[in-house]
Structures are given as C-alpha cells and as structure tokens.
mmCIF file of C-alpha atoms in Angstrom:
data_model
loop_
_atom_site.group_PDB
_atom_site.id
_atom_site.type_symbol
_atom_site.label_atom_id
_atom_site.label_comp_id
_atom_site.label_asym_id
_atom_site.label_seq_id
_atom_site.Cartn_x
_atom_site.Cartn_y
_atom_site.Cartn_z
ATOM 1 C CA UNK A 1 0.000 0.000 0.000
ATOM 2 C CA UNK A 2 0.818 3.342 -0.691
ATOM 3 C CA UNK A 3 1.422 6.032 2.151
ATOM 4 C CA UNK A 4 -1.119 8.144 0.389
ATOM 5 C CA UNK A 5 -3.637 5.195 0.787
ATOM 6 C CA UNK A 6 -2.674 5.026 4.359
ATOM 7 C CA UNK A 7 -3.410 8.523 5.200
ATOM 8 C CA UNK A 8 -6.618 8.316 3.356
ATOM 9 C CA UNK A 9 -7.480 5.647 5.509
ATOM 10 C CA UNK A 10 -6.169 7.165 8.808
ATOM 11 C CA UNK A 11 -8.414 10.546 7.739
ATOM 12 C CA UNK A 12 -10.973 8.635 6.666
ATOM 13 C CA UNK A 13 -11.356 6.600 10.349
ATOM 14 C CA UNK A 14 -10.265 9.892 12.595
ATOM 15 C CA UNK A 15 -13.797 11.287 11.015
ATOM 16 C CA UNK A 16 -15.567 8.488 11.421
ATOM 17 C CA UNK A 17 -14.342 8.356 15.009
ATOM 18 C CA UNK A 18 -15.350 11.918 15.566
ATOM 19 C CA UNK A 19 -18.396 11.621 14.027
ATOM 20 C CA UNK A 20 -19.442 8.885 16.361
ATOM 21 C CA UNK A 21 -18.032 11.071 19.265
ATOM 22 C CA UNK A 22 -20.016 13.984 18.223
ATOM 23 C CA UNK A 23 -23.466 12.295 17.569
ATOM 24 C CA UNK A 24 -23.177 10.610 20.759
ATOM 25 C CA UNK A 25 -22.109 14.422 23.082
ATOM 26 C CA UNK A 26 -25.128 15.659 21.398
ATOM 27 C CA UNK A 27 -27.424 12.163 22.260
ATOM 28 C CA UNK A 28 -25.997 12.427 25.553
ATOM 29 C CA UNK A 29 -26.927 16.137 26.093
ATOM 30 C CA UNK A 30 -30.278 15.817 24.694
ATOM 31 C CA UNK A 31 -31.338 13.091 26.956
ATOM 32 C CA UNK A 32 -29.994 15.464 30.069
ATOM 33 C CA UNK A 33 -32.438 17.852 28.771
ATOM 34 C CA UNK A 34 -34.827 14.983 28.939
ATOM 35 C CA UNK A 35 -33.602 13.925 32.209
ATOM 36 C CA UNK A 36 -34.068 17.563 33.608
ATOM 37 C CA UNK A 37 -37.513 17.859 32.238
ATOM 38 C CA UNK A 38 -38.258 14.849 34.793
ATOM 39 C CA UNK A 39 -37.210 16.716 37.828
ATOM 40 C CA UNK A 40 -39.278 19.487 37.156
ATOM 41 C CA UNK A 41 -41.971 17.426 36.265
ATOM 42 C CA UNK A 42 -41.867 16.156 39.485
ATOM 43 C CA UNK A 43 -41.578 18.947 41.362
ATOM 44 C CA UNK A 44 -44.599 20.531 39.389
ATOM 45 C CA UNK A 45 -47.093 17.233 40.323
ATOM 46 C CA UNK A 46 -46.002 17.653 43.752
ATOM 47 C CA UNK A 47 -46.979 21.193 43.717
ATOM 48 C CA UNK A 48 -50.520 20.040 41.772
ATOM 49 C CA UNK A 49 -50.960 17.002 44.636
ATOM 50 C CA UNK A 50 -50.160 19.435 47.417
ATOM 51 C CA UNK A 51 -52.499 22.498 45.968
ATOM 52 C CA UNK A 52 -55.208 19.430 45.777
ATOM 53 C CA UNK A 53 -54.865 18.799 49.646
ATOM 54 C CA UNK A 54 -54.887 22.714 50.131
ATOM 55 C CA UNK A 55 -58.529 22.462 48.347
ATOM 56 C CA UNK A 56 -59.682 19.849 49.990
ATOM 57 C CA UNK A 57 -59.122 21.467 53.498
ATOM 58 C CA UNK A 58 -59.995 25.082 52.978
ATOM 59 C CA UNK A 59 -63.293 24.171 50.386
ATOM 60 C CA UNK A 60 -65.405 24.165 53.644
ATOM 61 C CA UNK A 61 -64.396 27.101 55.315
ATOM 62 C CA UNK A 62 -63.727 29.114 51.915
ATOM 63 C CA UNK A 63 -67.064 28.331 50.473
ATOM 64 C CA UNK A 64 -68.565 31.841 50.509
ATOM 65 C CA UNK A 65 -65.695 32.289 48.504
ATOM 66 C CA UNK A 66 -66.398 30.026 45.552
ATOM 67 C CA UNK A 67 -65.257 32.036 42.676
ATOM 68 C CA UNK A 68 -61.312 31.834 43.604
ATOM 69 C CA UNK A 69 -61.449 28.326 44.493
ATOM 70 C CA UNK A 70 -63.253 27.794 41.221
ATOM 71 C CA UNK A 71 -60.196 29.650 39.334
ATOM 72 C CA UNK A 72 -57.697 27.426 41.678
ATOM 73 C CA UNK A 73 -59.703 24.239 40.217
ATOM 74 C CA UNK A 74 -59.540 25.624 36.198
ATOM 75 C CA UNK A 75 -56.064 27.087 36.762
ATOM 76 C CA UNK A 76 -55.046 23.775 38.183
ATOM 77 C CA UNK A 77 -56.738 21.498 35.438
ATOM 78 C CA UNK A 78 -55.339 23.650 32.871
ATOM 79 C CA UNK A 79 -51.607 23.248 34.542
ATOM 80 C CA UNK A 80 -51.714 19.132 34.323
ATOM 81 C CA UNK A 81 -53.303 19.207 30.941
ATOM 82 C CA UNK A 82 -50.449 21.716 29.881
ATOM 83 C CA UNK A 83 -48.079 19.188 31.921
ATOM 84 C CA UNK A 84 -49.191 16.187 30.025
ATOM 85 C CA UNK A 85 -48.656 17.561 26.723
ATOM 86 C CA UNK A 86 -45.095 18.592 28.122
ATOM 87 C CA UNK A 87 -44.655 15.414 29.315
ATOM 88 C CA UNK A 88 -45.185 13.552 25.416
ATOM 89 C CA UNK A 89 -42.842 16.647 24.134
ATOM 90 C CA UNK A 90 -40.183 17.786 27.015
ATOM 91 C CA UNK A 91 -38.027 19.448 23.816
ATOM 92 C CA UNK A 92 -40.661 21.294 21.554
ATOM 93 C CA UNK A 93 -41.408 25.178 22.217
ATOM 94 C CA UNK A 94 -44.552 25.084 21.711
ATOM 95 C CA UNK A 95 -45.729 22.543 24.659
ATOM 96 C CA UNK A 96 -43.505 24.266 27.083
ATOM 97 C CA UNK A 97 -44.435 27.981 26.635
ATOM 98 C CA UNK A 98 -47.823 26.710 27.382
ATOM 99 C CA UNK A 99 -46.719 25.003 30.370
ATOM 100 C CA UNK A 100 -45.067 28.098 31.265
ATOM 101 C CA UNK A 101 -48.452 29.825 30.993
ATOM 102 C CA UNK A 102 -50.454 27.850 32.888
ATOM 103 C CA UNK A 103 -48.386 27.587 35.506
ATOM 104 C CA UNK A 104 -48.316 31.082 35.604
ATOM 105 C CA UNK A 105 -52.300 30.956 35.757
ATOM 106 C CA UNK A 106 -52.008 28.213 38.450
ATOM 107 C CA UNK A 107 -49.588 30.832 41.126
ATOM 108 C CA UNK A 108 -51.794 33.838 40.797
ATOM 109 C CA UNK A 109 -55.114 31.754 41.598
ATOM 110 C CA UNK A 110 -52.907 30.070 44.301
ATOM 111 C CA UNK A 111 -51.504 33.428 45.372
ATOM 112 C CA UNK A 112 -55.280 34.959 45.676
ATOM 113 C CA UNK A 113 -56.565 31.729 47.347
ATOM 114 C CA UNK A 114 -53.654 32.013 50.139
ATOM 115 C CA UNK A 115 -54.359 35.446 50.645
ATOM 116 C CA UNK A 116 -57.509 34.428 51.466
ATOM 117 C CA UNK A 117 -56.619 31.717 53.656
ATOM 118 C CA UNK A 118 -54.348 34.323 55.746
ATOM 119 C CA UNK A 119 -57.481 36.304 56.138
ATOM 120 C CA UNK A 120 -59.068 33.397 57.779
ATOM 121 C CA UNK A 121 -58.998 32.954 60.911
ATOM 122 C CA UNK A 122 -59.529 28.984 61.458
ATOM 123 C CA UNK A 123 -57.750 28.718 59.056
ATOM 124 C CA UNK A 124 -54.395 30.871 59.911
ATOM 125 C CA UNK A 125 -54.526 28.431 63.188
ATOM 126 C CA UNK A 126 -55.186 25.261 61.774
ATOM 127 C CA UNK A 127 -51.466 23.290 61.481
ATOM 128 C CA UNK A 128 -52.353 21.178 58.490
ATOM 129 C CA UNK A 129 -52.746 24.347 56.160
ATOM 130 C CA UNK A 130 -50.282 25.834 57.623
ATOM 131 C CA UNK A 131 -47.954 22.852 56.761
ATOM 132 C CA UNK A 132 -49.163 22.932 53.395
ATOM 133 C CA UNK A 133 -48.328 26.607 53.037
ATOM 134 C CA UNK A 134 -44.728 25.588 54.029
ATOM 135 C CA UNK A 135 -44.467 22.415 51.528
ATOM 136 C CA UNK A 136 -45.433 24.850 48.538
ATOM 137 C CA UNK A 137 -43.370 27.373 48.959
ATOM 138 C CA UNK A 138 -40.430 24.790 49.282
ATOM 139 C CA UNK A 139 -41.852 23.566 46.206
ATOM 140 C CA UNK A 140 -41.554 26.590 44.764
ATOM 141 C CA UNK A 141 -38.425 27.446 45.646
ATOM 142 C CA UNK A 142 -37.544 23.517 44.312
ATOM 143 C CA UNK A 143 -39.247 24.368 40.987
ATOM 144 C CA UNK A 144 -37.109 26.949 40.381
ATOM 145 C CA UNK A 145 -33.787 24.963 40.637
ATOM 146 C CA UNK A 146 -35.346 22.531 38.588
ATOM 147 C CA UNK A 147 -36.450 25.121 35.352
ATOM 148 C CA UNK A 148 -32.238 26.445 36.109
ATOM 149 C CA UNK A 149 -31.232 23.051 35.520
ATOM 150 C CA UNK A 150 -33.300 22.921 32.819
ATOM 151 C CA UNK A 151 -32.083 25.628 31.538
ATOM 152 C CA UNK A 152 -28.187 25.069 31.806
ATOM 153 C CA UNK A 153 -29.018 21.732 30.383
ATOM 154 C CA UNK A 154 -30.442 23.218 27.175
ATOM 155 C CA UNK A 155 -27.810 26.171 27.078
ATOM 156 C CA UNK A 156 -25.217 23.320 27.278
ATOM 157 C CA UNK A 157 -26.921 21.453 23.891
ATOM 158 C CA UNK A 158 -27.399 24.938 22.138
ATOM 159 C CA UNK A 159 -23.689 25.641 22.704
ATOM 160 C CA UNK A 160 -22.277 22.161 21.457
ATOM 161 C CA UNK A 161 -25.003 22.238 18.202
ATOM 162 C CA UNK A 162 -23.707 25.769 17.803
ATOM 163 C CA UNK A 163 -20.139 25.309 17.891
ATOM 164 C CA UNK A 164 -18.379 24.532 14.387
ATOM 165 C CA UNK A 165 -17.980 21.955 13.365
ATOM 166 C CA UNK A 166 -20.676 20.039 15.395
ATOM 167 C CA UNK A 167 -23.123 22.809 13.634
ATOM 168 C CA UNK A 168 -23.072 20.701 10.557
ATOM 169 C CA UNK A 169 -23.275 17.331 11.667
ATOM 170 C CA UNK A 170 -26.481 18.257 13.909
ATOM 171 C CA UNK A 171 -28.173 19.336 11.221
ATOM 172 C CA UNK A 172 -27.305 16.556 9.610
ATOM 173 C CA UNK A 173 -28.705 14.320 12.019
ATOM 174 C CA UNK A 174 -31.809 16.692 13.023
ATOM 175 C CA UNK A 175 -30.353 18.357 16.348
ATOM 176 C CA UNK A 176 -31.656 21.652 16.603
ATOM 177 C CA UNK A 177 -31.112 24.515 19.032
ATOM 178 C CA UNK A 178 -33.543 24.271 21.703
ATOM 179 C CA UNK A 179 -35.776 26.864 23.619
ATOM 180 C CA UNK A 180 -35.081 27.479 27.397
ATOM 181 C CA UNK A 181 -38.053 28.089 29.754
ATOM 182 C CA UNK A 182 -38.252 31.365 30.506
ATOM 183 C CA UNK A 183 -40.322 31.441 33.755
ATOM 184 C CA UNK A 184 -42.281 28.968 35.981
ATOM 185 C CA UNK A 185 -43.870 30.863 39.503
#
C-alpha cells in the first residue's frame, strides 16, 4: 500500500471516530435535557398534589368564597393538561411555553386563594394548612432549581449544536437549538 492510501485511511477513520463522538455528546446532552424535564416534572405534580390537599381542606371554610377556588380548580386542570402535553414533548417550544403559561395561571389563583386563607382565621390556626403553606413554597423554591437546571441543560446542547464543526453534523442528524423556559412561579 501506498502512504497516500494510508493517510486516506487514517483521515478517513479519525472522522468516522469523531463523528461517532459527536453524535453521541449531542445524544448524551439531549437526553440530560430529557432527564431535567423529569425533575421538574416532578416537582410541578407535587406542587398540583399538594395544591389538591390545600382544596380539599380550605373548600369548607372558603365556600362563601367560591369564585377563587373555582379559578384554583380551572387554573389547576389547565396546569396538568399543559403538563401532560409537556410530558409527550419535554423538547418542543410550543408545549412548554404553554406550560409556562399555565403555571403562571395556576400561582396567581394560588396566590389569591392564600391570601384568602391568611385572612381566615380557622384557618391561619389550623397546622395542616399551615404545613401545606410551608411544603409549597419549598416547592416553589424547588421548581425553580429545577427550570435552572433545565435551563443550563439546554444552554449546554445549544452551545455544542452551535459550535463549528458540530453545527453541521447536527443538522445533519436533526439536532436543533432548543428553547429554554423562561419562567415557571
């Protein structure tokens, strides 16, 4: 064999080798994204569950005041409807902006129905609401490292499909920069 044949061949398996290598940082980084997703996920049914046990407990004593639980209920539907569509779609735009949204709807009718609850008086005394107060604003505060992970996660796969000469290959293969969430209460 000729040495020309031989560095044909050594080219020709150093790209195939970082071809592999590349496809498989960006598999890798996509599937952190994914991975992500599924903490905040979680965190986000723990915050439906726990504003469903809120409900249940102040329905009684909040019933004059049927309109804001009412928007609680909708808001709350609309948030694990949202959630569900995230859930089939954790990388599209589209499915995550609404999720965004309605969790957006979700806090304020929370935030009014809390107020309310702190006007109460059973129900500023009563330790099982009180604990349930605590538990969702951990949750908040858990959401939102979850949506930065998120977030680093996807700035992390924008950067390496960005960066040339990854850029070709993941259009190549279909990997496309990717949309962080912007805000979840």
């Amino acid at each position: 064999m000729t040495s020309g044949l031989w560095v044909l061949i050594a080219t020709s398996a150093i790209l195939v080798f970082w071809v592999v290598g590349a496809y498989n940082r960006l598999v890798r980084l996509k599937n952190a994204i994914g991975a992500a997703f599924a903490q905040l996920d979680e965190q986000l049914r723990r915050r439906h569950d726990l504003i469903v046990r809120l409900m249940t407990l102040v329905a009684g004593p909040l019933s004059q005041e049927s309109g804001a639980l009412d928007a609680l209920t909708a808001a709350g539907n609309q948030a694990r409807e949202a959630a569900e569509r995230a859930r089939a779609t954790p990388l599209l735009a589209g499915p995550l902006g609404a999720l965004a949204g309605a969790e957006q709807m979700l806090a304020a009718s929370l935030q009014r129905v809390l107020a309310l609850v702190e006007h109460h008086a059973d129900l500023q005394h009563d330790a099982a609401v009180r604990e349930i107060g605590e538990a969702l604003l951990d949750t908040r505060h858990r959401i939102g490292f979850a949506r930065l992970a998120y977030n680093d996660h996807v700035q992390a796969f924008n950067d390496a499909t960005a960066q040339f000469p990854t850029v070709v290959l993941a259009r190549v293969f279909g990997f496309f920069p990717l949309e962080p969430l912007v805000a979840l209460p």
